[in-house]
XYZ file of C-alpha atoms in Angstrom:
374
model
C 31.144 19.249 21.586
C 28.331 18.459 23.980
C 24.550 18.533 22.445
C 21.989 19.042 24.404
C 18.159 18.231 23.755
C 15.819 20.122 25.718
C 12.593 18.356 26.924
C 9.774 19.833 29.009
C 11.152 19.073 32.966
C 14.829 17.893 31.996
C 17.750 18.027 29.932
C 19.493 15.044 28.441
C 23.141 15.240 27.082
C 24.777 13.105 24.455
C 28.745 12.958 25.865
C 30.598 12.039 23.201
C 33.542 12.757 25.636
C 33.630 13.480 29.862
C 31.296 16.669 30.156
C 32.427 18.234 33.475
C 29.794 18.898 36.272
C 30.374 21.577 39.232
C 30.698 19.804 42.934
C 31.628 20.907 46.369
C 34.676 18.578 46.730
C 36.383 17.620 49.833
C 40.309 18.308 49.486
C 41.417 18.344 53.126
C 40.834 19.351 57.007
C 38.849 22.890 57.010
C 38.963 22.870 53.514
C 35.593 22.036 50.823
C 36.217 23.754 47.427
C 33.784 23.957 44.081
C 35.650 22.592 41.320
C 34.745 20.490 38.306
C 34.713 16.853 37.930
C 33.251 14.451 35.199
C 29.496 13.744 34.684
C 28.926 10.331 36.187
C 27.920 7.025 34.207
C 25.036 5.259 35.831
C 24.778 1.514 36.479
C 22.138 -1.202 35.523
C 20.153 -0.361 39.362
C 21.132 3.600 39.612
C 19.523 6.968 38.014
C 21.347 9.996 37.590
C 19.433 13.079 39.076
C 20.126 16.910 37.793
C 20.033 18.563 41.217
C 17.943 21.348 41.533
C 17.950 22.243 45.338
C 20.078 20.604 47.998
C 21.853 22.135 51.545
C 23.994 21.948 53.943
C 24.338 19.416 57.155
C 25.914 19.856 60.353
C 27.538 16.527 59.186
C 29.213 18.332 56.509
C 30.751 20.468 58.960
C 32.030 17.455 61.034
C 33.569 16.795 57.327
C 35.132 20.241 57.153
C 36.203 19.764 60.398
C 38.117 16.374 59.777
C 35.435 15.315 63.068
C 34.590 12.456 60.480
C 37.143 11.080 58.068
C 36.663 10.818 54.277
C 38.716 10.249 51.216
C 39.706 13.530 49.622
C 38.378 14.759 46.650
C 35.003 12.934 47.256
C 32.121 15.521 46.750
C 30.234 16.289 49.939
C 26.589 16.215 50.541
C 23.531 13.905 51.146
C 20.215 15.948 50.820
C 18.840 15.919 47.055
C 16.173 17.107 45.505
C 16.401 16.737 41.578
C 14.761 15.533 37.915
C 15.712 12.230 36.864
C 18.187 12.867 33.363
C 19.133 9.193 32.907
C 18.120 5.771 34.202
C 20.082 2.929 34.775
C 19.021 -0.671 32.048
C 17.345 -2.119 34.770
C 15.462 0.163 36.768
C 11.564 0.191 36.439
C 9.068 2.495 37.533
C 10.507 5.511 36.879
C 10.784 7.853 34.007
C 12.833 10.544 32.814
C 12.402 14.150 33.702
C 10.910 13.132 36.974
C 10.701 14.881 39.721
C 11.984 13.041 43.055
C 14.042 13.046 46.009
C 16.355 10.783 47.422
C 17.109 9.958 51.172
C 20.285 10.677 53.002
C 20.851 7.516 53.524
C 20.159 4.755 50.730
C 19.748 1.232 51.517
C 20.284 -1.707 49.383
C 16.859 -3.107 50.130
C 18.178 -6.582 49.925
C 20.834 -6.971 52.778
C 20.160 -8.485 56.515
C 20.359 -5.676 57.564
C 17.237 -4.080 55.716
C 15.338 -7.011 55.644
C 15.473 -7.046 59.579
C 14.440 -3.469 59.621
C 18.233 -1.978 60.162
C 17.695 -0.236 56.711
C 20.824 2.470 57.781
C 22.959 0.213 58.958
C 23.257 -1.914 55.257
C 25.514 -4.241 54.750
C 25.009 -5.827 51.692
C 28.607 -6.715 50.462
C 29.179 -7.833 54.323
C 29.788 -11.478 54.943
C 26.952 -11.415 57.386
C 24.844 -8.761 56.143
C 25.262 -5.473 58.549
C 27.910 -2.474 58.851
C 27.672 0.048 60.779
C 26.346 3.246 59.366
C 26.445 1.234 55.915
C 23.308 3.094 54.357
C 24.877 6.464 54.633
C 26.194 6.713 50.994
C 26.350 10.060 49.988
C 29.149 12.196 51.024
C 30.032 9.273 53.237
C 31.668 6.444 50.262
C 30.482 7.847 47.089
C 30.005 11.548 45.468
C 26.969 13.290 47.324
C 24.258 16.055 46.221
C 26.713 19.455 46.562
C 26.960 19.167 42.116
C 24.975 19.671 39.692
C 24.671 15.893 39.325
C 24.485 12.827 41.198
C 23.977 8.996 40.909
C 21.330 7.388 43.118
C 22.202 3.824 43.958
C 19.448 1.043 43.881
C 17.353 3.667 42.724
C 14.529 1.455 43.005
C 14.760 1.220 46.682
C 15.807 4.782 47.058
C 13.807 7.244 44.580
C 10.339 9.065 45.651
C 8.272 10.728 43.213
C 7.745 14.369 44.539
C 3.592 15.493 44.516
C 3.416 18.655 41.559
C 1.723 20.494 44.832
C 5.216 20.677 46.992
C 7.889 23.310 46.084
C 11.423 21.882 46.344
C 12.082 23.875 49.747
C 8.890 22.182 50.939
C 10.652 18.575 50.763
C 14.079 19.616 51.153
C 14.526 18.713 54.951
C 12.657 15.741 53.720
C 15.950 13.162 52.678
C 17.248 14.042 56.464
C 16.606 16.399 58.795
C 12.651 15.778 59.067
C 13.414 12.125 59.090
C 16.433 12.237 61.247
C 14.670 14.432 63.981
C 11.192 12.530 64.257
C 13.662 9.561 64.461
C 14.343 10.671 67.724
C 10.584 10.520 68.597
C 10.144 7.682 66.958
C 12.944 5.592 68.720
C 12.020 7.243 71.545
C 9.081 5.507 71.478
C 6.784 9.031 72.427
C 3.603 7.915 73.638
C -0.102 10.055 73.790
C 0.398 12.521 76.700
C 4.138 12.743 76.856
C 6.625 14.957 78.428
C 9.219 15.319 76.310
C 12.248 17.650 76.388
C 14.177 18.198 73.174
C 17.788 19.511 73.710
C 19.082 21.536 71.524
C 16.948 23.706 68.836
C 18.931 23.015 66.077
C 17.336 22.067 62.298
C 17.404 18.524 63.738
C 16.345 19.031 67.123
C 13.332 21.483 65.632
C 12.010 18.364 63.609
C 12.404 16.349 66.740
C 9.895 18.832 68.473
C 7.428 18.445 65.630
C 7.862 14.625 65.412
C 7.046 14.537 69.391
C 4.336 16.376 69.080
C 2.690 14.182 66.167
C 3.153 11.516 68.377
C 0.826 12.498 70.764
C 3.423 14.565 73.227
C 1.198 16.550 74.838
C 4.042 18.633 77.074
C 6.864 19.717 74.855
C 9.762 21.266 76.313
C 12.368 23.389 73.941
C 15.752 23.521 74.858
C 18.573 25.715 73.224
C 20.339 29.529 74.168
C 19.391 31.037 70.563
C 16.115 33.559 70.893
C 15.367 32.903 67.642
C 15.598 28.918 67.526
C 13.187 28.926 70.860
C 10.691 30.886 68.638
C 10.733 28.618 65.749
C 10.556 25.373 68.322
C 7.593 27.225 69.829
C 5.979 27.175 66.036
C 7.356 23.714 65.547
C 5.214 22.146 68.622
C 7.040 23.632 71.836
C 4.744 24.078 75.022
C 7.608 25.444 76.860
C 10.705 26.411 76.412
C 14.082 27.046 78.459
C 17.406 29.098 77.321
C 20.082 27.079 78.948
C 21.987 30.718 79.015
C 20.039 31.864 81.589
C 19.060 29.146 83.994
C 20.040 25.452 84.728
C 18.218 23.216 81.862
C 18.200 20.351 84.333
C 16.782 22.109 87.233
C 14.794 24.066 85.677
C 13.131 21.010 83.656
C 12.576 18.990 86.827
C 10.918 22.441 88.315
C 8.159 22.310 85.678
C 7.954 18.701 85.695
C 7.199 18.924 89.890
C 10.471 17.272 90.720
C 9.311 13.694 88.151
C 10.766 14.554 85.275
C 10.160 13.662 81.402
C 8.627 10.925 79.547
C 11.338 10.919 76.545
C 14.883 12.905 76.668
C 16.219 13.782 73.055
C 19.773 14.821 72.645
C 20.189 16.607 69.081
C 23.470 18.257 69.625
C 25.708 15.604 70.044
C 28.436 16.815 73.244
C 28.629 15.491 77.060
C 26.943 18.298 78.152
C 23.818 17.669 76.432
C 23.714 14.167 76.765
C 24.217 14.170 80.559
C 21.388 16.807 80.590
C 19.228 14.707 79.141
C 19.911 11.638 81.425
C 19.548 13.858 84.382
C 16.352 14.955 83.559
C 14.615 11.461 83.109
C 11.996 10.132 85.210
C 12.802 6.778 86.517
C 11.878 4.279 83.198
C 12.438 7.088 81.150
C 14.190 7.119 77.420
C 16.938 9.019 76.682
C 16.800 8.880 72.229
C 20.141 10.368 70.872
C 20.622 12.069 67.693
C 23.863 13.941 68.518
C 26.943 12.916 66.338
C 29.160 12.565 68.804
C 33.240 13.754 68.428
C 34.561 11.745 71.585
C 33.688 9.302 74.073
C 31.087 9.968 76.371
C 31.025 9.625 79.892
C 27.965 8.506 82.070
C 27.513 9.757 85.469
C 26.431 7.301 88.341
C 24.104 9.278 90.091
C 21.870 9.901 86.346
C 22.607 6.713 85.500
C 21.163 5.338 88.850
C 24.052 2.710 89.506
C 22.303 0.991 86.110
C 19.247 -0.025 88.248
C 16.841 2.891 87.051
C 15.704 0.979 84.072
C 16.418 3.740 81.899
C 16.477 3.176 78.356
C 19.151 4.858 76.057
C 18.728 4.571 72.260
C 20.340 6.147 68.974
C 18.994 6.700 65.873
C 20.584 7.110 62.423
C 18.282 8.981 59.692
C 15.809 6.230 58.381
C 15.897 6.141 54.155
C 14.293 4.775 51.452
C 11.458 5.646 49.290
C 8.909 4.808 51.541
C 10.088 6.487 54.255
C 10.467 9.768 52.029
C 6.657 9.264 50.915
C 5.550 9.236 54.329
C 7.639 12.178 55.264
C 6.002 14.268 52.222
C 2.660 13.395 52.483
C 3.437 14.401 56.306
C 4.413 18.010 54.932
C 1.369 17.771 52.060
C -1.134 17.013 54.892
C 0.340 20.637 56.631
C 1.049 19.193 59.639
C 4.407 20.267 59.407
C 5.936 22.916 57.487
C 9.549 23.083 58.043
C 9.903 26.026 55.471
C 10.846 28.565 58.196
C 14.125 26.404 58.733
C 15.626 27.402 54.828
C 16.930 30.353 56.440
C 19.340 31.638 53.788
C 19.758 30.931 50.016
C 22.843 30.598 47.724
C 23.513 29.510 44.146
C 26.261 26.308 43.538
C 28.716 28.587 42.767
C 28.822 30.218 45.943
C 28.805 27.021 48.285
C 32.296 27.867 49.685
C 30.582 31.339 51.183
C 27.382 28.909 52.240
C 29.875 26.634 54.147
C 31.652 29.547 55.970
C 28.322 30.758 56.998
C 26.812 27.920 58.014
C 30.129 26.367 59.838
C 30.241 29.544 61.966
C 26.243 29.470 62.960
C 26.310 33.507 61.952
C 22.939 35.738 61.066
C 20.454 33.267 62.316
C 21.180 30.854 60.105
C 19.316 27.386 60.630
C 19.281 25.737 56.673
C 20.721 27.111 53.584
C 19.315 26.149 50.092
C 21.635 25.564 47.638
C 20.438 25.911 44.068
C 21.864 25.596 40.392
């Protein structure tokens, strides 16, 4: 028998045996089921967080998809927002029955990687210190946020205190799609007075267009076919925006531009077509920052690519984490200079994930973010 000792904020359990936790597992291709696994132990560095809101990620359909391989039976997810219910021996600074979020991608904080500023790409058990993509834990090479539980490694590096002012819905694009998208500014290096076009208008690509614009773009163009996207990029920081459904993105880009084109290209889709796109529609210098998960190779054209002589820059970015990063991002959404609310779009409980995913996966009703909640 399980007891349970209820404390304001949290609830800890005394497991005499393995108490079973709900989690949206991973079996096989086109196929992520809720079913029950044990409550996980923590480690001397990790915390174990109840989860009280988390979502879904276009990632997590890549998952689905078998786009991205991952073992079966490994529970999907990397977006948290939860009270701390158990602390690993070693870990300082923290207390029970907080309330924090984790990033979507958790770095050691001690490899070469992160202590050369390459936080996602941690290799800490790597001979010489970097893997590719090695900070993107969740979902990825251990159990992510779709349960009602999860363990946060090197909790130290990775846990953020959330402010009593914010709602969880407030910092819930907080762990990856606010810091993914103004990524894409960021890398991009946006500079004060800007043109930027953001391709696709997507929950990503809508972050992008607020990151560019608190960057000090000054001429944001929105890209995307979906009515109801280009009015939420319009709210998000769009100047201008242009429904690829109904006229040529590139030319009609380089028409409002006067033939020069843009300052900063970002790709948040992640297929040829965009990407090309957004090369085509550089001026000469220009950067071309990629978000886009890509499913197969790309292909450059010559002409966009001017012969490699138009001193183009092309950069990728993979979601910055760690606990500084997610202050940063939430005293970005305390200050109300963003409010990414409007992208929470639809609203489920745990138990009906599988309906959440076959929503979501088929972009139907408007959808942009769903919340997923106990």
């Amino acid at each position: 028998m399980t007891e349970t000792i209820e404390r304001p904020g949290f609830v800890e359990r005394n497991r005499p045996g393995k108490a079973k936790m709900k989690a949206a597992i991973f079996v096989e291709k086109n196929r992520i089921v809720l079913d029950e696994k044990p409550i996980p132990d923590v480690g001397p560095l990790d915390a174990l967080i109840r989860i009280t809101t988390t979502t879904i990620c276009g990632t997590d359909v890549h998952i689905l998809k078998g786009e991205y391989p991952v073992e079966k039976g490994l529970t999907i997810g990397h977006e948290p927002v939860g009270i701390i219910e158990k602390l690993g021996s070693a870990v300082e600074g923290f207390a029970e029955g907080q309330r924090v979020i984790a990033g979507a991608i958790t770095p050691s904080g001690y490899s070469n990687a992160c202590l050369c500023g390459c936080a996602s790409q941690d290799g800490p058990r790597m001979k010489h210190g970097f893997k590719p993509m090695g900070g993107w834990r969740f979902g990825n090479t251990i159990d992510g946020a779709q349960a009602e539980y999860l363990v946060v490694p090197d909790a130290m590096t990775n846990l953020a205190p959330v402010p009593e002012a914010l709602g969880d819905e407030q910092v819930l694009m907080c762990p990856d799609i606010m810091s993914t998208g103004f990524a894409g500014a960021e890398s991009g290096k946006v500079r004060i007075g800007d043109t930027v076009a953001v391709f696709a208008q997507g929950p990503i690509g809508l972050c992008a267009t607020a990151g560019a614009r608190l960057m000090g773009a000054t001429r944001i163009i929105a890209v995307d076919r979906v009515g109801e996207r280009l009015n939420v990029a319009r709210a998000m920081g769009a100047d201008e925006v242009v429904d690829f459904s109904k006229v040529d993105p590139v030319e009609e880009i380089l028409r409002l531009t006067d033939g020069r084109g843009v300052d900063v290209a970002i790709e948040a889709l992640g297929r040829q077509e965009t990407f090309e796109a957004a090369l085509r529609v550089l001026r000469p210098g220009g950067t071309l920052s990629s978000l886009g998960v890509y499913s197969s190779d790309l292909k450059i054209p010559l002409d966009a690519f001017a012969a490699g002589l138009g001193d183009n820059r092309i950069v990728t970015s993979l979601c910055p984490g760690g606990k500084e990063r997610m202050r940063r991002l939430m005293d970005v959404v305390a200050s109300g200079r963003v409010d990414a609310r409007a992208l929470v779009t639809h609203r489920f409980k745990l138990d009906d994930i599988e309906k959440a995913y076959d929503l979501f996966s088929h972009q139907r009703d408007g959808v942009l973010k769903v919340a997923i909640t106990p």
